Amino acid sequence: MKYDFSAVEQKWQKKWEDEGVFHAQDNSDKPKFYGLVEFPYPSGAGMHVGHIKAYSGLEVISRKRRMQGYNVLFPIGFDAYGLPTENYAIKTGIHPRKVTDMNIEKFSSQLKKVGFSFDWTRVVDTTEESYYKWTQWIFLKMFENGLVFRDKTLVNYCPSCKVVLSNEDSQGGKCDICHSDIVQKSKDVWYLRITEYADKLLQGLDKVDYLPNIKLQQVNWIGKSTGAFVNFEIDGTDEKMKIYTTRPDTLFGVTFMVMAPEHPLIDKYADKIGNMDEIEAYRAECAKKTEFERTQLVKDKTGVCIDGFEAINPVNGKKIPIYISDYVMMGYGTGAIMAVPAHDQRDYEFAKKFGIDIIEVIKGGDISVEAYTGDGEMVNSDFLNGFTKKAESIEKMVEVLQEKGVGEKGVQYKMKDWAFNRQRYWGEPIPVVHCEKCGIVPVPYEELPLRLPEVDNFQPGSDGESPLAKIDSFVNCSCPKCGAPAKRETDTMPQWAGSSWYFLRYIDPHNTEAFADMDKLKYWGPIDWYNGGMEHVTRHLIYSRFWHKFLYDIGVVPFDEPYSKRTAQGLILGPDGEKMSKSKGNVVDPNEVVDALGADVLRTYVLFMGDYEKAAPWSESSVKGCKRFIDRIWNLLEIVKDGEDYSKELETSFHKTIKKVSEDIENMKFNTAIATLMTLLNEIYEVGSITKGELKTFVKLLDPFAPHVAEEVWAQLGGEGLLAVAQWPEFDEAKTVDATIEVPVQICGKLRATITIAKDSSAEDAIAAAKADAKVQEFLDGKNIIKEIYVPGKIINIVAK
RNA sequence: GCGGGUGUGGCGGAAUUGGCAGACGCACUAGACUUAGGAUCUAGCGGAGUGAUCUGUGCAGGUUCAAGUCCUGUCACCCGCACCA
């Protein structure tokens, strides 16, 4: 009988939904398991096989957990605010609300077709009022606690999207959405003080189980460095030039200073600077350079010496020239550095180009060739001469600086505060009011949600102004504090806002009194296992940990790290080995695979195609292998015989398989788990029959991967209840090893024979058995045995000359 | 430049962490059943050789009874960050 996958899959999907087997219970004596996958952005293009792979990992684990008796929360939702929807709305004139609803509908039906065991009663949509009300609430709490501020600074601006971007959203100098070059623009921007949490975000990593490369990327992104701040007097003024350095021990080697071109001291003393024209020209030149050009010209240092000012080295009183150069950034440290050309390659290149002295203070390199950044004995350094350990000389120098009152220990982070507003329509309105008298006033909590108003035109203003600014009825309001006429903030929050706390809402999605009930948070938190893409490690993961830690600090969540464990899946590449993209035309549509071959085949294939954590290309023909696998399982019903016990021929294989599949799932080694099931299937066909009990065990092991065919076979065998909640099979360690084993015999490290011995044979017996083998005797003939090795159960090696 | 990772058949990938390299799947070859097959089944399938056997995990050395796995050097590719002071 041919397997009608389409009818079978629909039948069980309906049954699961009708019986609510995947609904998480808020009150349960069972142990809990909260498995989380990154909720999708519902784009118009529909789902991608990459989504299927991303969700299949924890799908398998969640299904296994249910069968192991856990109360499982495995939710799904939609991260629906964002630019693609808005751009689509601009193009078509269809309201983003409508577009979003259509896309969510499309995604939901696709997800259901694959048979994922999500709890559909807990779906969240970040664009719904009942959801974004709480996003705004958290924002106001941050405001209340001083974590929100407004500042006019140079920001990353995408001229194509007409929007300000955070540092995280403009990595590599490219816009994350449209990949245009980012420009720097001076603008009033809302910031979240994420840097205040830099240390907590760093320290929290110690107690969570994230993949090592994920932790490392977070550590690098936060970019903590320790060093010192040093104040250099500027000759002839009361001004001090503050710099940050990680190498205060090289202070005697300073031969010049460098400021960022935008440094405010330049403007302050503009009228006393002799060559202001030259400086202005240089500044203009720098502003023109894109990020790309700046990095391409790394080796070619440029700059201008400030005429009329010199700094004074605080440890030896030497006067040193001050330059401006774009190799010093305003956004890191103090925007100014002390340059030690002998021991910093960038300073070295600058000094060479401008003919500045190079003074060696650490022995060990050849400063006529390049800067020396290694350790060595200190020289030319007064009280530091003779020191050989970096840590000690730094400590001594900081001590001296502190005594003189010209410096102190300091810490710096690469991470910057989070630019939090976007000049766009489709996002959460920032709930504050600008009042002439009172300044910035938060919208009162009881007025939340602050609803997104209707507009006719979603196009952002050409001056980088939000479309909301055009809606007078929205903009004009009265100040909540003094009642005077005031104006609303018209910018919206970035896409990352809603996703920074969605995992908390799943715990209590319909609560109208709070974003989630404390008791429920205590029961479900923290998330036991979170899987998602590597591309979110330096954004979503950092942002959401920050929000969560803040919520913990104000006492509204009971655990301080949201995710106990974090893993990441690898990409599915197109059949051509390239990253899938519409423009390359190599995108595989999961719907087509489900329609042609079935959901079980799709699910099995995305996990079988390779190591879950690595990228692997899609192969049209390999999918068929999984189709055969599913069909062959179905066909087992033709060779099934009565009996609940294991048969003699297959007992060991079953115990081995249960062990291997159980362990592989825990380690996300899904490809080898499926391979093991395939091996067992081959063995069953070799034996020619299978007992009912064996087949039941087989489909239990199969259920997480291919639940539809598994459920159908289970039902045909008369299995009790739904397989989805049947008990996960157990194995007996003692029965995972055959009574007799095959052991390879090597002579001088070369394989010469294979012998069969009892599994617990002694070394003597094993070697004696090996020597009795005709082939072995042939090779040992006329030789002296030097050494005999038996690794129990593994191998015999006889060394002879 | 810094940090991390990966190199194994025609292809995707296995290898209990030092113990039979190539599990499992695809593709391919031969055969069976078919009017036919992009269906199914059987057998074969790293390379060389009729064979016993030899050889083989990017490359060159080394340690070991034994190396894909450990050590030294080297090459290539991928990912992340990037003038971070």
CSV table of N, CA, C and O in Angstrom, one decimal, chain A residues 94 97 114 320 348 372 462 489 551 591 723 800:
chain,number,residue,atom,x,y,z
A,94,ILE,N,-0.9,49.7,0.6
A,94,ILE,CA,-1.7,48.9,1.5
A,94,ILE,C,-1.1,49.2,3.0
A,94,ILE,O,0.1,49.3,3.2
A,97,ARG,N,-0.6,47.5,8.7
A,97,ARG,CA,-1.3,46.6,9.6
A,97,ARG,C,-1.9,45.4,8.8
A,97,ARG,O,-1.8,44.2,9.2
A,114,VAL,N,4.0,22.1,8.6
A,114,VAL,CA,5.2,21.3,8.8
A,114,VAL,C,5.0,20.5,10.1
A,114,VAL,O,5.8,19.6,10.4
A,320,ILE,N,55.3,68.6,24.0
A,320,ILE,CA,55.1,67.8,22.8
A,320,ILE,C,54.0,68.3,21.9
A,320,ILE,O,53.0,68.9,22.4
A,348,TYR,N,53.6,54.7,15.2
A,348,TYR,CA,54.9,54.6,14.5
A,348,TYR,C,54.8,55.1,13.0
A,348,TYR,O,55.6,55.8,12.6
A,372,TYR,N,57.5,48.0,18.6
A,372,TYR,CA,57.6,46.8,19.4
A,372,TYR,C,56.6,46.8,20.5
A,372,TYR,O,56.5,47.6,21.3
A,462,SER,N,12.0,64.1,3.9
A,462,SER,CA,13.3,64.1,3.3
A,462,SER,C,14.4,64.6,4.3
A,462,SER,O,15.5,64.3,4.1
A,489,GLU,N,6.7,63.3,20.9
A,489,GLU,CA,7.8,62.7,20.2
A,489,GLU,C,7.2,62.0,19.0
A,489,GLU,O,6.2,61.3,19.1
A,551,LEU,N,15.1,44.7,34.0
A,551,LEU,CA,13.8,44.3,34.6
A,551,LEU,C,14.1,43.5,35.9
A,551,LEU,O,13.3,43.6,36.9
A,591,ASN,N,7.1,25.1,1.3
A,591,ASN,CA,5.8,24.6,0.9
A,591,ASN,C,5.9,23.6,-0.3
A,591,ASN,O,5.2,22.6,-0.3
A,723,LEU,N,0.9,9.2,20.2
A,723,LEU,CA,2.4,8.9,20.3
A,723,LEU,C,3.1,10.1,20.9
A,723,LEU,O,4.1,10.0,21.6
A,800,ALA,N,56.1,-7.6,16.1
A,800,ALA,CA,57.1,-8.7,15.9
A,800,ALA,C,58.2,-8.3,14.9
A,800,ALA,O,57.9,-7.5,14.0
